[in-house]
Short mmCIF file of C-alpha atoms and ligand atoms in Angstrom, two decimals:
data_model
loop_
_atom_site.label_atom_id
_atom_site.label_comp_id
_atom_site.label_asym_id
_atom_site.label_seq_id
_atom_site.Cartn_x
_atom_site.Cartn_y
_atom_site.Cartn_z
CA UNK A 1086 233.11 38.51 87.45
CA UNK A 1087 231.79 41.34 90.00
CA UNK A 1088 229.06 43.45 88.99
CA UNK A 1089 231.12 46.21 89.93
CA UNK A 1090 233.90 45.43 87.35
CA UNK A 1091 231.56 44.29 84.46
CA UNK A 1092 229.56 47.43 84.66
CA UNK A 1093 233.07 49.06 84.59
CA UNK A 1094 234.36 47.07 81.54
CA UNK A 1095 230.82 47.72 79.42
CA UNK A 1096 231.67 51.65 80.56
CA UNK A 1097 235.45 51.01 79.17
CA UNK A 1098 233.78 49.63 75.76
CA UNK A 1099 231.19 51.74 75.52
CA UNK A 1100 234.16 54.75 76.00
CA UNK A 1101 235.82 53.25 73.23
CA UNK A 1102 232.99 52.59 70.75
CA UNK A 1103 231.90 55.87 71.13
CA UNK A 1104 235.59 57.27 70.58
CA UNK A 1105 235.77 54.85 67.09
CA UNK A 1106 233.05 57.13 65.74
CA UNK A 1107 229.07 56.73 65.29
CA UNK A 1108 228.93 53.96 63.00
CA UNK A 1109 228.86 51.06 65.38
CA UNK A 1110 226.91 53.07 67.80
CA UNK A 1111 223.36 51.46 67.19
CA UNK A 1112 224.85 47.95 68.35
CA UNK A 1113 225.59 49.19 72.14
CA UNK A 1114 222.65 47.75 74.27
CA UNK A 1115 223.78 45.62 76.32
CA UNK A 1116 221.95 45.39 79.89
CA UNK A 1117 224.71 44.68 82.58
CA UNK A 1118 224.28 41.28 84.85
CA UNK A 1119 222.57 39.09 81.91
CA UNK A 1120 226.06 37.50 81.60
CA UNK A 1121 224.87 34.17 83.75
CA UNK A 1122 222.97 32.03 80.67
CA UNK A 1123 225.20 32.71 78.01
CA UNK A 1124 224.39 30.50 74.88
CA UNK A 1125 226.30 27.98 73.66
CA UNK A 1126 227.95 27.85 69.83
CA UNK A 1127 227.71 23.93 69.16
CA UNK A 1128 228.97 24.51 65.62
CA UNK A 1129 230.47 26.77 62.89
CA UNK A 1130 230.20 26.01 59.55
CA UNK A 1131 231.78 27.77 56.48
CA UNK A 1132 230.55 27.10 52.35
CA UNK A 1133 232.58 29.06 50.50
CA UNK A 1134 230.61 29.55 46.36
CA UNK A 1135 231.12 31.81 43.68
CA UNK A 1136 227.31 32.25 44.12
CA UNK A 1137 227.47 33.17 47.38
CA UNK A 1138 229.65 31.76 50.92
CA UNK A 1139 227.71 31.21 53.87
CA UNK A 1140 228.54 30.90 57.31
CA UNK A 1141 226.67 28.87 59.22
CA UNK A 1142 226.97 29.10 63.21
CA UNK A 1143 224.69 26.63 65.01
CA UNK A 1144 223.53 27.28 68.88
CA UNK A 1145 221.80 24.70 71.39
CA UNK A 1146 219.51 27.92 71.92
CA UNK A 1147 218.26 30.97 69.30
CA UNK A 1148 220.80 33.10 68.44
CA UNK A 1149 220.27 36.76 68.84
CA UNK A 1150 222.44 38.92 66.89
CA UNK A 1151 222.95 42.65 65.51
CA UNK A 1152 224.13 43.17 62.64
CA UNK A 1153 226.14 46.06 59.69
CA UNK A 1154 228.48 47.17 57.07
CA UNK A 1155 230.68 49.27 57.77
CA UNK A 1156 233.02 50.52 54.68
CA UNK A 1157 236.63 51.55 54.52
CA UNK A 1158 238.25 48.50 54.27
CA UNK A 1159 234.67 46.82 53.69
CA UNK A 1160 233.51 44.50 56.39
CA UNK A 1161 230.25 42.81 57.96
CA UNK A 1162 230.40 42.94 62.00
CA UNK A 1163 228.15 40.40 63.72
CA UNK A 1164 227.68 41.27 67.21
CA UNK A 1165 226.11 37.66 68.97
CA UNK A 1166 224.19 38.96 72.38
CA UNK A 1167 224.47 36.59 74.91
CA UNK A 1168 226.62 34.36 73.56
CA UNK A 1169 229.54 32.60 75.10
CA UNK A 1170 233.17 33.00 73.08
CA UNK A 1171 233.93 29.39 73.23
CA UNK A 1172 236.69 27.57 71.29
CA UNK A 1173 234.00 27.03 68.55
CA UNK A 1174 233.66 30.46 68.01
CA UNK A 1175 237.77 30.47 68.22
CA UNK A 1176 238.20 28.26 65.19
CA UNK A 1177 236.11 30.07 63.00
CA UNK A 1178 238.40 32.31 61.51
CA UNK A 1179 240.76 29.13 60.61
CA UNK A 1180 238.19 27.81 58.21
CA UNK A 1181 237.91 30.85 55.91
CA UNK A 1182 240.17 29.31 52.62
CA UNK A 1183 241.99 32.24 50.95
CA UNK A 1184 240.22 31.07 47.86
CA UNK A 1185 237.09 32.43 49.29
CA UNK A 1186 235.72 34.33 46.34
CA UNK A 1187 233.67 37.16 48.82
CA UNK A 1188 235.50 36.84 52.62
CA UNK A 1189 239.34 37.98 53.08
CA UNK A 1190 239.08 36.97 56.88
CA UNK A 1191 237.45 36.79 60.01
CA UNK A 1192 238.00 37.72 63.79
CA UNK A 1193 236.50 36.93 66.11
CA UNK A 1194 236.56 37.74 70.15
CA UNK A 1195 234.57 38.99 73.17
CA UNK A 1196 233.71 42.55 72.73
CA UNK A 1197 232.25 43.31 76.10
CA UNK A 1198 230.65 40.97 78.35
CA UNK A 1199 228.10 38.98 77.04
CA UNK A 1200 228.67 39.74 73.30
CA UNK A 1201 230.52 38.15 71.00
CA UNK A 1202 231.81 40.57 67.82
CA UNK A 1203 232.39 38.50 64.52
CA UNK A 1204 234.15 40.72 62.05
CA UNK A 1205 234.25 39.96 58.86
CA UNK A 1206 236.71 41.40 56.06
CA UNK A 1207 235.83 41.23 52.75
CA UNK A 1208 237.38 41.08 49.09
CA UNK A 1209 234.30 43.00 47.78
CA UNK A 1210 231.20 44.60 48.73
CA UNK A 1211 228.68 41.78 49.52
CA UNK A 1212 224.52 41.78 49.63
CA UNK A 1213 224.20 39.93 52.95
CA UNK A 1214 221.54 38.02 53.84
CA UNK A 1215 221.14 37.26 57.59
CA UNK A 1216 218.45 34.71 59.17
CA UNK A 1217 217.83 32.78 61.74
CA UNK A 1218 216.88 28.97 60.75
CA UNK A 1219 214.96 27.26 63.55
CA UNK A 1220 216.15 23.25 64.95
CA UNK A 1221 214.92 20.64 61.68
CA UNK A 1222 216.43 17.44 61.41
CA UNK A 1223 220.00 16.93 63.10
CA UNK A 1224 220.33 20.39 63.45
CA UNK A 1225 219.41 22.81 66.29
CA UNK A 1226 219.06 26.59 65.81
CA UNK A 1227 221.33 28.10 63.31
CA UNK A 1228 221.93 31.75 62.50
CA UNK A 1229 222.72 31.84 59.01
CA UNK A 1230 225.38 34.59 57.56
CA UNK A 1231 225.06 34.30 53.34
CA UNK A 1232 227.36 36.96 51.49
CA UNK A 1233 225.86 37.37 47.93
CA UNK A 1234 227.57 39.36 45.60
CA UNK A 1235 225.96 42.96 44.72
CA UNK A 1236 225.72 42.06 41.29
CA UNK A 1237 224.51 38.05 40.95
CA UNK A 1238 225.92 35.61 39.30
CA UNK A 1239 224.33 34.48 35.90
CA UNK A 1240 224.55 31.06 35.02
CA UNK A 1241 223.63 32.07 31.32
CA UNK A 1242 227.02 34.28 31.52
CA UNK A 1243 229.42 31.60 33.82
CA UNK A 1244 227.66 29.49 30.58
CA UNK A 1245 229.08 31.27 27.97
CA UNK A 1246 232.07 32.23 29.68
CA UNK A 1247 233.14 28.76 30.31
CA UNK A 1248 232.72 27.75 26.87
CA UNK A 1249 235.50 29.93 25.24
CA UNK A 1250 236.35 30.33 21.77
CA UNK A 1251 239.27 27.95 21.91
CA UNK A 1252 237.41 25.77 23.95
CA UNK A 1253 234.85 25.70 21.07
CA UNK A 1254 237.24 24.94 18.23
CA UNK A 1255 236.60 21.38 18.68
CA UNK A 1256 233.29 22.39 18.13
CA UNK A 1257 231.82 24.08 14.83
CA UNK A 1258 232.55 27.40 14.08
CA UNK A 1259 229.09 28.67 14.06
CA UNK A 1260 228.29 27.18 17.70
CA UNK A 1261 231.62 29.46 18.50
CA UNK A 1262 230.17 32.70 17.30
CA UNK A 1263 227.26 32.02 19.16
CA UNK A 1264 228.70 30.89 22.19
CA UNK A 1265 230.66 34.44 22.16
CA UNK A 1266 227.72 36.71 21.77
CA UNK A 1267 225.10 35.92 24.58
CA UNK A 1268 223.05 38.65 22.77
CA UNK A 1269 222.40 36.18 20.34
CA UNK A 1270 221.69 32.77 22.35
CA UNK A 1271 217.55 32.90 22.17
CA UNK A 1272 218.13 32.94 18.54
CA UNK A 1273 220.62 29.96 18.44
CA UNK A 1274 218.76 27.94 15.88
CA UNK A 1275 220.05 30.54 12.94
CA UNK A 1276 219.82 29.26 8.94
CA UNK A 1277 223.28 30.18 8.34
CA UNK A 1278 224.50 28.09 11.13
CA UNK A 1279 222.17 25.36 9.59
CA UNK A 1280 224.05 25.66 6.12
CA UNK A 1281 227.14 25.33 7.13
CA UNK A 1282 226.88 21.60 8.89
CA UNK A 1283 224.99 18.45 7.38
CA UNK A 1284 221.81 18.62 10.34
CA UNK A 1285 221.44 15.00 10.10
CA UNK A 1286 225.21 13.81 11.04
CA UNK A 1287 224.20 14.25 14.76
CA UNK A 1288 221.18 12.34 15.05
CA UNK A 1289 222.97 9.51 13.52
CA UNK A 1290 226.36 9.55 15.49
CA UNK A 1291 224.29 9.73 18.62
CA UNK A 1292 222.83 7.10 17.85
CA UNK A 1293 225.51 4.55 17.01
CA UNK A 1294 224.96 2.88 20.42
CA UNK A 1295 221.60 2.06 20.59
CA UNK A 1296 222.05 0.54 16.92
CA UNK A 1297 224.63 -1.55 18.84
CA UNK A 1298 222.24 -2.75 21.48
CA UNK A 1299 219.91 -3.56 18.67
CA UNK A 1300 217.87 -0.52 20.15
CA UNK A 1301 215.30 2.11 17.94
CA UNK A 1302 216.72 3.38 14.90
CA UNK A 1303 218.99 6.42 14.26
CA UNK A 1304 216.53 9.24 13.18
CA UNK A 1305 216.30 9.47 9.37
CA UNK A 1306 218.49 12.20 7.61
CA UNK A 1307 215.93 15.02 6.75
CA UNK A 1308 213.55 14.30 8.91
CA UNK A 1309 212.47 18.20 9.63
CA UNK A 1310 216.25 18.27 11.83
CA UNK A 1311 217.58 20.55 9.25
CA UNK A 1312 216.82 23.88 11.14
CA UNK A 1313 215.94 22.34 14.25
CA UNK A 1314 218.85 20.15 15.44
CA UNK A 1315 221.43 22.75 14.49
CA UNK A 1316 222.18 24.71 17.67
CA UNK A 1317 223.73 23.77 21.16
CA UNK A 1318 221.56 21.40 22.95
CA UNK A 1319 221.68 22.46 26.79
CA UNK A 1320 221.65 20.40 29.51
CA UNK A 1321 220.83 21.33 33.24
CA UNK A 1322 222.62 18.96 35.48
CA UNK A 1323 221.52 18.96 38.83
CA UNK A 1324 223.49 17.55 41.35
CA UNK A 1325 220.99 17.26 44.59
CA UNK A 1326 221.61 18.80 47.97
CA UNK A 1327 224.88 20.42 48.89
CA UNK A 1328 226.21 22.58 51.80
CA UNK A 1329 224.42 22.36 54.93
CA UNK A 1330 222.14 19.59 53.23
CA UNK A 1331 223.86 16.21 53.14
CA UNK A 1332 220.93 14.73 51.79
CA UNK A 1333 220.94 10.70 52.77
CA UNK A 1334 223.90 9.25 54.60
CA UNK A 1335 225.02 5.76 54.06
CA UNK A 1336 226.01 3.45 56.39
CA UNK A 1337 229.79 4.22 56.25
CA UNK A 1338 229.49 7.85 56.52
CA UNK A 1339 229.04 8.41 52.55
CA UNK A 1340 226.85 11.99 52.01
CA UNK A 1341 224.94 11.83 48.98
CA UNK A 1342 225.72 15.27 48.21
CA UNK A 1343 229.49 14.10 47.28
CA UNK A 1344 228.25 10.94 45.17
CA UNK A 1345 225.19 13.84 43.13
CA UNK A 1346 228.13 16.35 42.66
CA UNK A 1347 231.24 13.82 41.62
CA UNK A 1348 228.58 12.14 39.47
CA UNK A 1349 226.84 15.81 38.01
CA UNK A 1350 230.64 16.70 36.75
CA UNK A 1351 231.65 13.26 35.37
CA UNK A 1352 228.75 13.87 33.21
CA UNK A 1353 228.84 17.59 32.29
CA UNK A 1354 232.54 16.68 31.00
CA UNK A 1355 230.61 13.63 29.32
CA UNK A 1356 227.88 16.43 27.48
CA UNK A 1357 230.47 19.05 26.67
CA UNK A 1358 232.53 16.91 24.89
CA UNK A 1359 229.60 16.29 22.86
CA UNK A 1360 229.97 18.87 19.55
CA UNK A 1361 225.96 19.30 19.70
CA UNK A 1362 225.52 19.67 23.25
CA UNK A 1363 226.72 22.07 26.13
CA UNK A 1364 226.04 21.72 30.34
CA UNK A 1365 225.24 23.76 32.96
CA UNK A 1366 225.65 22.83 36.34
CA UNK A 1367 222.92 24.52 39.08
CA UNK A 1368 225.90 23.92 41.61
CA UNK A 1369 229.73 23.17 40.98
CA UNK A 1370 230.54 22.91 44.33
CA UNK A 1371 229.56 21.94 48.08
CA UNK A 1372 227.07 24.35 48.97
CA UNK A 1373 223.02 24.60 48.75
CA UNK A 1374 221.43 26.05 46.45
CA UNK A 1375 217.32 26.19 47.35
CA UNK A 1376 215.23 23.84 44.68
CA UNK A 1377 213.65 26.87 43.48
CA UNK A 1378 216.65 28.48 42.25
CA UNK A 1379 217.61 25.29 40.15
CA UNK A 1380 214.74 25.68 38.56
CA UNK A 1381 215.58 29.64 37.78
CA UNK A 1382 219.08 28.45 36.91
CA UNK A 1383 217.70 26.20 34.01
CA UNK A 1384 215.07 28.56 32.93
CA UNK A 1385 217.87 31.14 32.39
CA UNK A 1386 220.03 29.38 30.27
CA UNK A 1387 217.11 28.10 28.74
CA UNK A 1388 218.01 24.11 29.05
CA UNK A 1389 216.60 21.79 26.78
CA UNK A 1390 216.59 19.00 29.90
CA UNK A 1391 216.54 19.13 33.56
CA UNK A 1392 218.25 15.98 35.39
CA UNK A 1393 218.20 16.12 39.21
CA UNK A 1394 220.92 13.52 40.13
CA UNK A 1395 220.48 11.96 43.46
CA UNK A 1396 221.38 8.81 45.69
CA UNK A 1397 218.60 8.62 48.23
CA UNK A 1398 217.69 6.14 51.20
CA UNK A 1399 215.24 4.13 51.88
CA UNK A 1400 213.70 3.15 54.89
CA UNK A 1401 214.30 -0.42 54.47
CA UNK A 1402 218.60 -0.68 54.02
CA UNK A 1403 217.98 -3.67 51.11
CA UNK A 1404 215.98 -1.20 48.95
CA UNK A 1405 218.38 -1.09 45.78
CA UNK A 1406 218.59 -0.51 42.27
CA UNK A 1407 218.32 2.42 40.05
CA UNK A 1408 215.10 4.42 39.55
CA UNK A 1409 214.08 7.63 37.34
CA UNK A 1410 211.07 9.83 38.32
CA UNK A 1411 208.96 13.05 37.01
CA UNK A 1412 206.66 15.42 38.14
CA UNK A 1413 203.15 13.85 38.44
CA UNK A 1414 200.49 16.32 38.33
CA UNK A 1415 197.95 14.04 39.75
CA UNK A 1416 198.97 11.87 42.62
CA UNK A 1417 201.92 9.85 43.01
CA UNK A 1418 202.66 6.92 41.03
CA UNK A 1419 203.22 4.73 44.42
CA UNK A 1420 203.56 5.50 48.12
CA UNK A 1421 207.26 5.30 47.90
CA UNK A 1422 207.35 7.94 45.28
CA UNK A 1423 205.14 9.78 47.57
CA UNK A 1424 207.49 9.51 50.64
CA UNK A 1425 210.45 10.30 48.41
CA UNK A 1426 209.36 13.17 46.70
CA UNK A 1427 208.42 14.45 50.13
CA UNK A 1428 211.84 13.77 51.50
CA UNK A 1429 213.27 15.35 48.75
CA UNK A 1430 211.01 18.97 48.91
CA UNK A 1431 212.08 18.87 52.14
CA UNK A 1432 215.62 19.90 51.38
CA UNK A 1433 214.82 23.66 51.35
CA UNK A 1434 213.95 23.41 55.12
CA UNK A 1435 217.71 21.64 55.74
CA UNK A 1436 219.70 23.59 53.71
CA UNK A 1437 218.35 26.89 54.95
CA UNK A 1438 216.37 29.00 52.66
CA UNK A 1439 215.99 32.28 53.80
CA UNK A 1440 212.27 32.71 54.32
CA UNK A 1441 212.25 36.56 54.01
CA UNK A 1442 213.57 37.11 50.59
CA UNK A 1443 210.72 36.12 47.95
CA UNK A 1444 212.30 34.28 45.15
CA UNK A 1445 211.35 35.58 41.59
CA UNK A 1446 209.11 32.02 41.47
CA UNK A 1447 207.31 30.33 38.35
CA UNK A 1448 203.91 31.55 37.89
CA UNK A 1449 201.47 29.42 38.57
CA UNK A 1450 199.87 29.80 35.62
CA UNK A 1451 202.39 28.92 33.46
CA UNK A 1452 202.27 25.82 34.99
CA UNK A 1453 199.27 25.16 33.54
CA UNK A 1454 200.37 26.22 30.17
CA UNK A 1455 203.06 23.90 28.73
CA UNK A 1456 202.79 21.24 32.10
CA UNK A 1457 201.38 18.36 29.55
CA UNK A 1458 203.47 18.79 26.84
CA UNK A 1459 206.36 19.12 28.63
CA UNK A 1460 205.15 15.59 30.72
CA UNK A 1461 205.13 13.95 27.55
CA UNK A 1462 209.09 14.71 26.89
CA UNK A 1463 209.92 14.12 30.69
CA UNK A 1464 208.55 10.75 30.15
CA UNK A 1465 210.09 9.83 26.88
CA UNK A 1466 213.85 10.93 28.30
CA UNK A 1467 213.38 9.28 31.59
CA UNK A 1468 212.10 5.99 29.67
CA UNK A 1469 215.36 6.07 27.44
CA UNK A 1470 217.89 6.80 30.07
CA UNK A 1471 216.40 4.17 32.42
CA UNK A 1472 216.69 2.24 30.32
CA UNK A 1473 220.54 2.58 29.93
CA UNK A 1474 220.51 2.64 33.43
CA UNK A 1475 219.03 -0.92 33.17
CA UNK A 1476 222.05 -1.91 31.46
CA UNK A 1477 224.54 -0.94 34.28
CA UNK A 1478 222.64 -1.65 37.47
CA UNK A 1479 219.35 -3.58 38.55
CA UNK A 1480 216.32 -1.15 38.27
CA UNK A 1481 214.60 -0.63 41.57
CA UNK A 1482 211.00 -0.71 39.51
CA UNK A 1483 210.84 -0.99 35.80
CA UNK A 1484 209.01 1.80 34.86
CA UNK A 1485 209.47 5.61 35.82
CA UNK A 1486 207.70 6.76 38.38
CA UNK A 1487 205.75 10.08 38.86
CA UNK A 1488 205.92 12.09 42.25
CA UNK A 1489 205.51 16.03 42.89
CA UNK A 1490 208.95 16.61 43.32
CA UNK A 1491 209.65 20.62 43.33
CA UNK A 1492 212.91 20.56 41.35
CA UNK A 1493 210.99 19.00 38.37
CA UNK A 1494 208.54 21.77 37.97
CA UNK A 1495 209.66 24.22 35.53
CA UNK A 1496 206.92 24.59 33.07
CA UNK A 1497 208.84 24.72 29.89
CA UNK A 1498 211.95 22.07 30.02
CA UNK A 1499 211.47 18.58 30.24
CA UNK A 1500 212.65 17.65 33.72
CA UNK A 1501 213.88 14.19 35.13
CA UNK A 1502 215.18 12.81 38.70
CA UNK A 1503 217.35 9.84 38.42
CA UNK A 1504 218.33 8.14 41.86
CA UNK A 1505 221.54 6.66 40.70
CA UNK A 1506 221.21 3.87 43.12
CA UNK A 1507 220.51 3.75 47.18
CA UNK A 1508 223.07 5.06 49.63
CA UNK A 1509 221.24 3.44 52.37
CA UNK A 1510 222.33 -0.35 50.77
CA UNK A 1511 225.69 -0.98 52.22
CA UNK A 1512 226.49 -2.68 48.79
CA UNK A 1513 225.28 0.32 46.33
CA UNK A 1514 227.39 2.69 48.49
CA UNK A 1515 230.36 1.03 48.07
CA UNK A 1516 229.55 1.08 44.30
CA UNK A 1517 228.97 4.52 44.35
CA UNK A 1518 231.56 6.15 45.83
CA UNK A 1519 234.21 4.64 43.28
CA UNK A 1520 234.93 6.44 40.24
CA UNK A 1521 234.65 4.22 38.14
CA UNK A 1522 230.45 3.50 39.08
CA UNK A 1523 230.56 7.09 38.75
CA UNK A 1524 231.65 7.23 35.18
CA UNK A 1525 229.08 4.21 34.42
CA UNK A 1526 225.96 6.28 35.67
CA UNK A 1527 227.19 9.40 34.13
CA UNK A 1528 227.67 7.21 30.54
CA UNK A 1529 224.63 5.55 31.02
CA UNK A 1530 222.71 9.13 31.42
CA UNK A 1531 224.52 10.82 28.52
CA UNK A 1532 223.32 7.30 26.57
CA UNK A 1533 219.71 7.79 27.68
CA UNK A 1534 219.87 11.43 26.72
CA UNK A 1535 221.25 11.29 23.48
CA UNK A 1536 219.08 8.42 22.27
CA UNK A 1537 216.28 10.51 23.38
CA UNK A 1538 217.75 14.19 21.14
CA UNK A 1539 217.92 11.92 18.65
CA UNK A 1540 214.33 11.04 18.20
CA UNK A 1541 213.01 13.82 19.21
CA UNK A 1542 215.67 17.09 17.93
CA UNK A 1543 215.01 19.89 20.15
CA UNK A 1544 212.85 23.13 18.30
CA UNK A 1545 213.81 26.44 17.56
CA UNK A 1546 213.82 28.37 21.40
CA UNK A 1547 211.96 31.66 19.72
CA UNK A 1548 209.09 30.74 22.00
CA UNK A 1549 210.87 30.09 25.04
CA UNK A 1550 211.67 33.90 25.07
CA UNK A 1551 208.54 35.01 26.41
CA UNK A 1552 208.30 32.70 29.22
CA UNK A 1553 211.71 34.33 30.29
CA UNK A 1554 210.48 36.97 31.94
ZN1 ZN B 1327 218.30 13.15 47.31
#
């Protein structure tokens, strides 16, 4: 292309852009002749969420980029300076879904020379969050596009909503009427609710299986449950990485992602069918949510337990068998603990967090607080459910192990990580990717947790409240 005739196409755009009307005016500075070392789009990646759908588009160089809303149909336009429209860049717009909950669709095309103008139509207005992430791991530089709603999702609300009244006549009717008014969750633990069901029929049901494997005794009828065990115990299920982290890869391609998330679900349908218990998942779907959030997610709906599921590798591919960790707040229990807990804080920096957005994040102080107490439950429930887990597969060690894994550190809810098994043994990923390993682990958990309520009935929440800022 002459200099001549680009200078005379950027005049023909600029004509234009200025006849469309001010709005997009900021975005038109574009030197002429910087067309030679055009960056390359290696990748595009979409994650569509109810939380949020991010586009990912990954370059061999930084991305620079301008960036605005502009309303009337609503729609985010992405001008990429410098950047090469390649046929990456041309199959973007085929991987929007038309179940996208926040983008209608995209186009994409060369807006004058050197620029590339993504334009994005939406179903709603959107918070965006734009960032560039710079080359970690496998991947190089990305720019990062996340549409958040304007108003965020609440997992306490997507809680309650999900758990509808006819949904909840299997249930009791009490847990119904307070399922229905979220007004009314920190209060759960109510004396008429306790009236109207025997408390101590739950302990003892729970129980029935460790009386079968000639395990600790159902809890004794009276035993203080009456007020306490009579409201919804909550469970956060975690399902580790998502989205642009894969988290370990096995040996035939198998993301551990897919094995946390098939594995998270098997077992929330496993704890809702449970009349005393409801779950929350921190993600539903394939996309990343930062390990800080989890924690918020949790805290919100105020969770009784927090299991991170996960299906790690190890540097050595015979590593096997199933382990279960907590937070340590001293040093590591071993130098693989270490190393693992490491690996696993490191997700943030994979999956893209966007450093200039400060997350609402536990005080450190309340750390401090509650930290031991809340130790002492960690290591109870992650004692009982490896201990089912014994039952299914080999253990890796026979003890749990203590690390300073991020995603274990709210304050206030006792908080486990259970590596299901190792992706990186060619014979525990075949396991894991069938169903019906799946189901095992997720029985196996629910087993671990229940024996666990059952000793140990979860209190009244009044003095959760204040912690819940
Ligand atoms: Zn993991």
């Amino acid at each position: 292309m002459s200099d001549a005739h680009s200078k005379a196409t950027v005049n023909l755009s600029r004509r234009r852009l200025l006849q469309a009307g001010g709005a997009l005016m900021t975005l038109l500075v574009t030197p002429v002749g910087m067309a030679q070392s055009q960056a390359r789009i290696l990748a595009v990646r979409v994650w569509p969420a109810k939380d949020y759908t991010r586009i990912t588009l990954e370059g061999a160089e930084s991305l620079k980029f301008s960036h605005q809303i502009v309303k009337n149909p609503e729609r985010l336009v992405v001008d990429l300076e410098g950047v090469e429209f390649n046929s990456v860049l041309q199959s973007l717009p085929d991987k929007i879904s038309e179940t996208d909950p926040y983008i209608k669709l995209i186009r994409a095309g060369r807006n004058r020379p050197g620029v590339v103008r993504l334009v994005v139509e939406l179903k709603s207005e959107v918070a965006p969050q734009i960032f560039t992430l710079a080359p970690v791991g496998n991947y190089g530089h990305r720019l990062v596009l996340d549409l958040y709603p304007t108003e965020p999702v609440d997992p306490l609300m997507a809680l309650l909503e999900k758990r509808t009244p006819e949904e909840g006549a299997a249930s009791t009717g009490s847990q119904t009427a307070i399922a229905s008014n979220p007004q009314e969750l920190p209060q759960i633990s109510s004396p008429a609710s306790a009236e109207k069901k025997p408390a101590a029929e739950e302990p003892v049901r729970t129980a029935r299986n460790d009386a079968a494997r000639g395990a600790d005794k159902p809890a004794k009828p009276g035993r203080g449950a009456k007020s306490e065990i009579n409201r919804l115990i909550t469970i956060a299920i975690d399902p580790g990485h998502g989205g642009e982290d894969p988290g370990a890869v096995g040996h035939n391609g198998t993301f551990e992602k897919t094995v946390t998330l098939a594995v998270g679900k098997l077992l929330r349908e496993r704890i809702n069918a449970e009349p005393n218990m409801r779950a929350m998942l921190t993600r539903d779907a394939d996309f990343f949510v930062p390990l800080g959030q989890r924690v918020e997610k949790a805290r919100r709906v105020q969770a009784d337990l927090f299991v991170s599921i996960h299906a790690d590798a190890f540097i050595r591919p015979d590593a096997r068998g199933s382990s279960v960790f907590i937070l340590s707040d001293r040093s590591a229990s071993s130098t693989a603990a270490r190393w693992l807990a490491q690996k696993e804080n490191a997700a943030d920096l994979i999956g893209g967090v966007n450093i200039g957005v400060k997350d609402s994040h536990l005080a450190k102080t309340l750390l401090d607080l509650s930290q031991t107490a809340t130790l002492n439950d960690s290591l109870k429930v992650a004692k009982a459910v490896l201990g089912e887990l014994g039952g299914i597969n080999q253990l890796h060690k026979g003890e749990v192990e203590q690390a300073g894994f991020a995603v274990l550190k709210a304050p206030d809810i006792p908080s486990m990580l259970v590596e299901t098994a190792f992706i990186s043994n060619p014979d525990e990923e075949k396991r894991l990717i069938t169903e019906a390993y799946q189901e095992k682990l997720a029985e196996a958990m629910l087993r671990g947790i229940k024996r666990y309520f059952a000793k140990n009935p979860p209190l009244a929440k009044t003095n959760k409240i204040a912690l819940l800022d």
